[in-house]
Amino acid sequence: MNSSKQQHRVLTLLYLAPTALILLVFIVIPIIYTLYLSFFDWNLIAPTKNFVGWRNYLTIFTDPVNQKVLLNTLGYIGLLLVLNFAIPYVISIIVQFFIHKMQGVYKIIFFIPSLFSLVVGAMVFAWIMNPVSGPIALLLRQIGFTLPNWTNSGGLAIVMLCLITNWKVFGYNFVLLLTGLGSIPQNLIDAAQVDHIPKWRLIWDVVLPLNKSMAFYVLILTIVQGLQYVFTPINVITQGGPYYGSSNVLYHTYLNAFVLYKTGNASALAILTFVIFLILLFLEIKFVEGRDADAPI
Amino acid sequence: MRPFKANGWHLLLLVICLALILPVLFMVANSFKTLQDSYHTMWQLIPLHPTLKNYQTLSRQVALLRLIWNTFFMATLVTLGKLSTGLLAAYAFQYFHFRGKRWVYFAFVATIFIPFTVTMIPNYLVIAKANLLNTALGVALPQLCDATGIMIFLKAMAKIPRSLIESAYLDQIPTHRLLMNIIIPILRPSIISIGAIFFINSWNEYVWPTLILKDKSSFTLPLALQNYISSEGGTNFPLAMALATIMIIVPLAIYMVFQRYILNSISNSGLK
């Protein structure tokens, strides 16, 4: 009996070891090391690192460029929530409750762009939205308008970069939200229809509360994934410009680490992002707790 | 009244379909036009004078087969890694009893919420030190496991009748045989669907490979495409579009074959 127990323990370790080892070496230890680096002044190459205490963190909040980047990040979050969360949510409600056929077809078509690389998306949108020779610019010129040169304005560039991620993420989030709506018990919907409750009341009072946990999951995902997704079009199209106008905290971290070689600054920014994401994770667990009852283990 | 209203909704949904799909169609169309034609006949979805010139130029400028092979090899490594570590871990969570199981599971799942910036500097240093820069292994190594896979496999395993596993235990079938001969065949749909998703994501991966693959001969398709895009303007779009068209064939083909599996497992990943 004892030896079988021993065997059981060895097997458990053996089966968990590959995942645990990779997570330890490439996630846990790196996080600790990044935290360590955030207290030093270093350039990624020099043999010595200078301890600077909290200075890198102070820089984040006092340096005007960093402040600008943090503000941009808030802008990104707001826009991503509208484009990648609110709009897909409205559309998924329409598809689930307001039409009666073709649901499957829309699902299949909407999902297609999420199969493609954001580099492809960035390239195609750089063509479509080219302020001089792109199709939209030409179309606008024919009716007497001009497409503003969005690469010269941080705010417009942010909108454009968010639209590119929206192209990719829209269908993915739509499928998730539609799944949530589809799992609402049909008899609740039917009952409301028998009682002649107006549809918008049904949606507001029954559907939205019942779909709360899925919606919150997608909302958190939109922020966490969206800020990382938007990195690719930033790097391909604007490199954070004009003058950091379209940079966000993740891109600025990369820029500090691998272009400016300010490892300490980059690490402090990375730790800040990590803490924000941890808070979001905590919120996810707290809000989505209702689902915990049938958690897999 | 009602069908009329529904038609309005269908019109809106059709517009969304077009907004999502037309950019891709224009991209493919332009890849078969000369630079002049792509400018003068921008709205022509079927090229007036279809030409393979861009593809020929492309194959002269870059080693296309090499690029495709690099991308395929890296994506395969990542996919096989994620599938095998995920299956093993999910098996342990489902069928073994150990202390702190919930916490370990929670720690695994929490890794989904970690921004890549917080691990990229140390990971870059480790891969550089291990002399793995410019190699597929260097790209794949830090991402050989994925909590999403574990979650999906766990859900699928929970549906396997307990009695089947217990009778296997009674017959003293060793765990690895149970996993190989019983569980994996039953889990085939989940393995295919999540495997397809892992492969597509890895095929498209951009951020981490740009740090690791600096040498052009080690480039994957997204990195090569990025080289054809110039932020200062002057991008030869038909050429870039030809490369992008080559790049999207593989994910599209996978989707056409496994569409139902893929959509199901996306749905599943959200429903806990």
mmCIF file of N, CA, C and O in Angstrom, chain A residues 187-230:
data_model
loop_
_atom_site.group_PDB
_atom_site.id
_atom_site.type_symbol
_atom_site.label_atom_id
_atom_site.label_comp_id
_atom_site.label_asym_id
_atom_site.label_seq_id
_atom_site.Cartn_x
_atom_site.Cartn_y
_atom_site.Cartn_z
ATOM 1 N N ASN A 187 -36.179 28.774 -21.419
ATOM 2 C CA ASN A 187 -37.517 28.939 -20.827
ATOM 3 C C ASN A 187 -37.696 30.320 -20.188
ATOM 4 O O ASN A 187 -38.798 30.852 -20.149
ATOM 5 N N LEU A 188 -36.582 30.925 -19.728
ATOM 6 C CA LEU A 188 -36.676 32.277 -19.172
ATOM 7 C C LEU A 188 -37.057 33.266 -20.270
ATOM 8 O O LEU A 188 -37.888 34.157 -20.068
ATOM 9 N N ILE A 189 -36.446 33.084 -21.429
ATOM 10 C CA ILE A 189 -36.729 33.966 -22.561
ATOM 11 C C ILE A 189 -38.185 33.764 -23.005
ATOM 12 O O ILE A 189 -38.928 34.733 -23.210
ATOM 13 N N ASP A 190 -38.580 32.489 -23.127
ATOM 14 C CA ASP A 190 -39.943 32.178 -23.559
ATOM 15 C C ASP A 190 -40.970 32.767 -22.599
ATOM 16 O O ASP A 190 -41.962 33.366 -23.019
ATOM 17 N N ALA A 191 -40.712 32.601 -21.301
ATOM 18 C CA ALA A 191 -41.655 33.103 -20.296
ATOM 19 C C ALA A 191 -41.865 34.599 -20.458
ATOM 20 O O ALA A 191 -42.986 35.090 -20.416
ATOM 21 N N ALA A 192 -40.760 35.308 -20.674
ATOM 22 C CA ALA A 192 -40.857 36.756 -20.834
ATOM 23 C C ALA A 192 -41.671 37.103 -22.079
ATOM 24 O O ALA A 192 -42.440 38.060 -22.085
ATOM 25 N N GLN A 193 -41.520 36.283 -23.125
ATOM 26 C CA GLN A 193 -42.248 36.574 -24.354
ATOM 27 C C GLN A 193 -43.746 36.325 -24.175
ATOM 28 O O GLN A 193 -44.565 37.061 -24.690
ATOM 29 N N VAL A 194 -44.075 35.267 -23.417
ATOM 30 C CA VAL A 194 -45.476 34.978 -23.142
ATOM 31 C C VAL A 194 -46.100 36.138 -22.374
ATOM 32 O O VAL A 194 -47.225 36.553 -22.629
ATOM 33 N N ASP A 195 -45.336 36.697 -21.436
ATOM 34 C CA ASP A 195 -45.854 37.806 -20.632
ATOM 35 C C ASP A 195 -45.811 39.142 -21.368
ATOM 36 O O ASP A 195 -46.107 40.173 -20.780
ATOM 37 N N HIS A 196 -45.407 39.116 -22.638
ATOM 38 C CA HIS A 196 -45.338 40.335 -23.453
ATOM 39 C C HIS A 196 -44.467 41.419 -22.840
ATOM 40 O O HIS A 196 -44.784 42.598 -22.912
ATOM 41 N N ILE A 197 -43.403 40.994 -22.209
ATOM 42 C CA ILE A 197 -42.430 41.980 -21.717
ATOM 43 C C ILE A 197 -41.631 42.481 -22.909
ATOM 44 O O ILE A 197 -41.189 41.687 -23.730
ATOM 45 N N PRO A 198 -41.472 43.814 -23.034
ATOM 46 C CA PRO A 198 -40.728 44.316 -24.192
ATOM 47 C C PRO A 198 -39.304 43.740 -24.240
ATOM 48 O O PRO A 198 -38.703 43.470 -23.192
ATOM 49 N N LYS A 199 -38.811 43.607 -25.455
ATOM 50 C CA LYS A 199 -37.528 42.925 -25.631
ATOM 51 C C LYS A 199 -36.391 43.631 -24.899
ATOM 52 O O LYS A 199 -35.518 42.993 -24.310
ATOM 53 N N TRP A 200 -36.382 44.972 -24.973
ATOM 54 C CA TRP A 200 -35.266 45.675 -24.342
ATOM 55 C C TRP A 200 -35.273 45.473 -22.828
ATOM 56 O O TRP A 200 -34.245 45.417 -22.188
ATOM 57 N N ARG A 201 -36.509 45.334 -22.234
ATOM 58 C CA ARG A 201 -36.588 45.053 -20.788
ATOM 59 C C ARG A 201 -36.053 43.666 -20.490
ATOM 60 O O ARG A 201 -35.340 43.442 -19.511
ATOM 61 N N LEU A 202 -36.421 42.718 -21.367
ATOM 62 C CA LEU A 202 -35.947 41.349 -21.211
ATOM 63 C C LEU A 202 -34.418 41.326 -21.219
ATOM 64 O O LEU A 202 -33.774 40.721 -20.361
ATOM 65 N N ILE A 203 -33.837 42.051 -22.197
ATOM 66 C CA ILE A 203 -32.372 42.085 -22.308
ATOM 67 C C ILE A 203 -31.779 42.714 -21.051
ATOM 68 O O ILE A 203 -30.860 42.178 -20.434
ATOM 69 N N TRP A 204 -32.310 43.864 -20.667
ATOM 70 C CA TRP A 204 -31.761 44.623 -19.551
ATOM 71 C C TRP A 204 -31.920 43.882 -18.222
ATOM 72 O O TRP A 204 -30.995 43.830 -17.418
ATOM 73 N N ASP A 205 -33.109 43.326 -17.982
ATOM 74 C CA ASP A 205 -33.401 42.747 -16.658
ATOM 75 C C ASP A 205 -33.025 41.282 -16.527
ATOM 76 O O ASP A 205 -32.783 40.795 -15.426
ATOM 77 N N VAL A 206 -33.017 40.552 -17.649
ATOM 78 C CA VAL A 206 -32.760 39.114 -17.551
ATOM 79 C C VAL A 206 -31.423 38.730 -18.185
ATOM 80 O O VAL A 206 -30.559 38.135 -17.541
ATOM 81 N N VAL A 207 -31.266 39.118 -19.451
ATOM 82 C CA VAL A 207 -30.105 38.631 -20.202
ATOM 83 C C VAL A 207 -28.789 39.178 -19.644
ATOM 84 O O VAL A 207 -27.869 38.414 -19.329
ATOM 85 N N LEU A 208 -28.698 40.500 -19.495
ATOM 86 C CA LEU A 208 -27.427 41.080 -19.056
ATOM 87 C C LEU A 208 -27.000 40.570 -17.675
ATOM 88 O O LEU A 208 -25.849 40.178 -17.506
ATOM 89 N N PRO A 209 -27.900 40.531 -16.679
ATOM 90 C CA PRO A 209 -27.467 39.992 -15.383
ATOM 91 C C PRO A 209 -27.026 38.533 -15.459
ATOM 92 O O PRO A 209 -26.037 38.153 -14.848
ATOM 93 N N LEU A 210 -27.753 37.727 -16.260
ATOM 94 C CA LEU A 210 -27.408 36.306 -16.328
ATOM 95 C C LEU A 210 -26.092 36.073 -17.063
ATOM 96 O O LEU A 210 -25.415 35.079 -16.842
ATOM 97 N N ASN A 211 -25.752 36.989 -17.945
ATOM 98 C CA ASN A 211 -24.529 36.812 -18.737
ATOM 99 C C ASN A 211 -23.358 37.575 -18.121
ATOM 100 O O ASN A 211 -22.323 37.746 -18.748
ATOM 101 N N LYS A 212 -23.550 38.031 -16.881
ATOM 102 C CA LYS A 212 -22.572 38.920 -16.269
ATOM 103 C C LYS A 212 -21.166 38.317 -16.223
ATOM 104 O O LYS A 212 -20.188 38.983 -16.543
ATOM 105 N N SER A 213 -21.078 37.042 -15.856
ATOM 106 C CA SER A 213 -19.737 36.494 -15.649
ATOM 107 C C SER A 213 -18.979 36.352 -16.958
ATOM 108 O O SER A 213 -17.801 36.663 -17.031
ATOM 109 N N MET A 214 -19.676 35.902 -18.021
ATOM 110 C CA MET A 214 -18.999 35.818 -19.320
ATOM 111 C C MET A 214 -18.603 37.201 -19.803
ATOM 112 O O MET A 214 -17.502 37.413 -20.292
ATOM 113 N N ALA A 215 -19.526 38.172 -19.622
ATOM 114 C CA ALA A 215 -19.238 39.529 -20.080
ATOM 115 C C ALA A 215 -18.015 40.069 -19.347
ATOM 116 O O ALA A 215 -17.135 40.677 -19.954
ATOM 117 N N PHE A 216 -17.941 39.821 -18.055
ATOM 118 C CA PHE A 216 -16.813 40.340 -17.293
ATOM 119 C C PHE A 216 -15.510 39.669 -17.712
ATOM 120 O O PHE A 216 -14.460 40.315 -17.802
ATOM 121 N N TYR A 217 -15.604 38.382 -17.993
ATOM 122 C CA TYR A 217 -14.429 37.653 -18.474
ATOM 123 C C TYR A 217 -13.906 38.288 -19.771
ATOM 124 O O TYR A 217 -12.710 38.552 -19.907
ATOM 125 N N VAL A 218 -14.812 38.561 -20.706
ATOM 126 C CA VAL A 218 -14.397 39.156 -21.983
ATOM 127 C C VAL A 218 -13.880 40.581 -21.756
ATOM 128 O O VAL A 218 -12.923 41.016 -22.399
ATOM 129 N N LEU A 219 -14.491 41.294 -20.826
ATOM 130 C CA LEU A 219 -14.051 42.660 -20.529
ATOM 131 C C LEU A 219 -12.597 42.673 -20.048
ATOM 132 O O LEU A 219 -11.770 43.444 -20.530
ATOM 133 N N ILE A 220 -12.288 41.784 -19.104
ATOM 134 C CA ILE A 220 -10.911 41.716 -18.595
ATOM 135 C C ILE A 220 -9.963 41.289 -19.708
ATOM 136 O O ILE A 220 -8.883 41.852 -19.899
ATOM 137 N N LEU A 221 -10.400 40.296 -20.478
ATOM 138 C CA LEU A 221 -9.595 39.793 -21.592
ATOM 139 C C LEU A 221 -9.295 40.916 -22.588
ATOM 140 O O LEU A 221 -8.191 41.012 -23.122
ATOM 141 N N THR A 222 -10.308 41.761 -22.823
ATOM 142 C CA THR A 222 -10.151 42.869 -23.759
ATOM 143 C C THR A 222 -9.012 43.786 -23.332
ATOM 144 O O THR A 222 -8.207 44.216 -24.153
ATOM 145 N N ILE A 223 -8.939 44.064 -22.021
ATOM 146 C CA ILE A 223 -7.880 44.951 -21.546
ATOM 147 C C ILE A 223 -6.531 44.245 -21.598
ATOM 148 O O ILE A 223 -5.562 44.731 -22.178
ATOM 149 N N VAL A 224 -6.484 43.044 -20.997
ATOM 150 C CA VAL A 224 -5.211 42.336 -20.848
ATOM 151 C C VAL A 224 -4.629 41.955 -22.212
ATOM 152 O O VAL A 224 -3.453 42.166 -22.487
ATOM 153 N N GLN A 225 -5.489 41.383 -23.080
ATOM 154 C CA GLN A 225 -5.009 40.956 -24.386
ATOM 155 C C GLN A 225 -4.871 42.139 -25.335
ATOM 156 O O GLN A 225 -3.904 42.227 -26.086
ATOM 157 N N GLY A 226 -5.842 43.053 -25.265
ATOM 158 C CA GLY A 226 -5.856 44.185 -26.189
ATOM 159 C C GLY A 226 -4.586 45.016 -26.084
ATOM 160 O O GLY A 226 -3.986 45.367 -27.106
ATOM 161 N N LEU A 227 -4.141 45.309 -24.865
ATOM 162 C CA LEU A 227 -2.939 46.128 -24.704
ATOM 163 C C LEU A 227 -1.710 45.416 -25.269
ATOM 164 O O LEU A 227 -0.774 46.054 -25.741
ATOM 165 N N GLN A 228 -1.727 44.065 -25.217
ATOM 166 C CA GLN A 228 -0.595 43.325 -25.761
ATOM 167 C C GLN A 228 -0.713 43.203 -27.280
ATOM 168 O O GLN A 228 0.268 43.294 -28.000
ATOM 169 N N TYR A 229 -1.965 42.988 -27.757
ATOM 170 C CA TYR A 229 -2.176 42.870 -29.207
ATOM 171 C C TYR A 229 -1.758 44.132 -29.945
ATOM 172 O O TYR A 229 -1.189 44.086 -31.020
ATOM 173 N N VAL A 230 -2.090 45.277 -29.320
ATOM 174 C CA VAL A 230 -1.891 46.541 -30.024
ATOM 175 C C VAL A 230 -0.397 46.825 -30.218
ATOM 176 O O VAL A 230 -0.001 47.626 -31.054
#
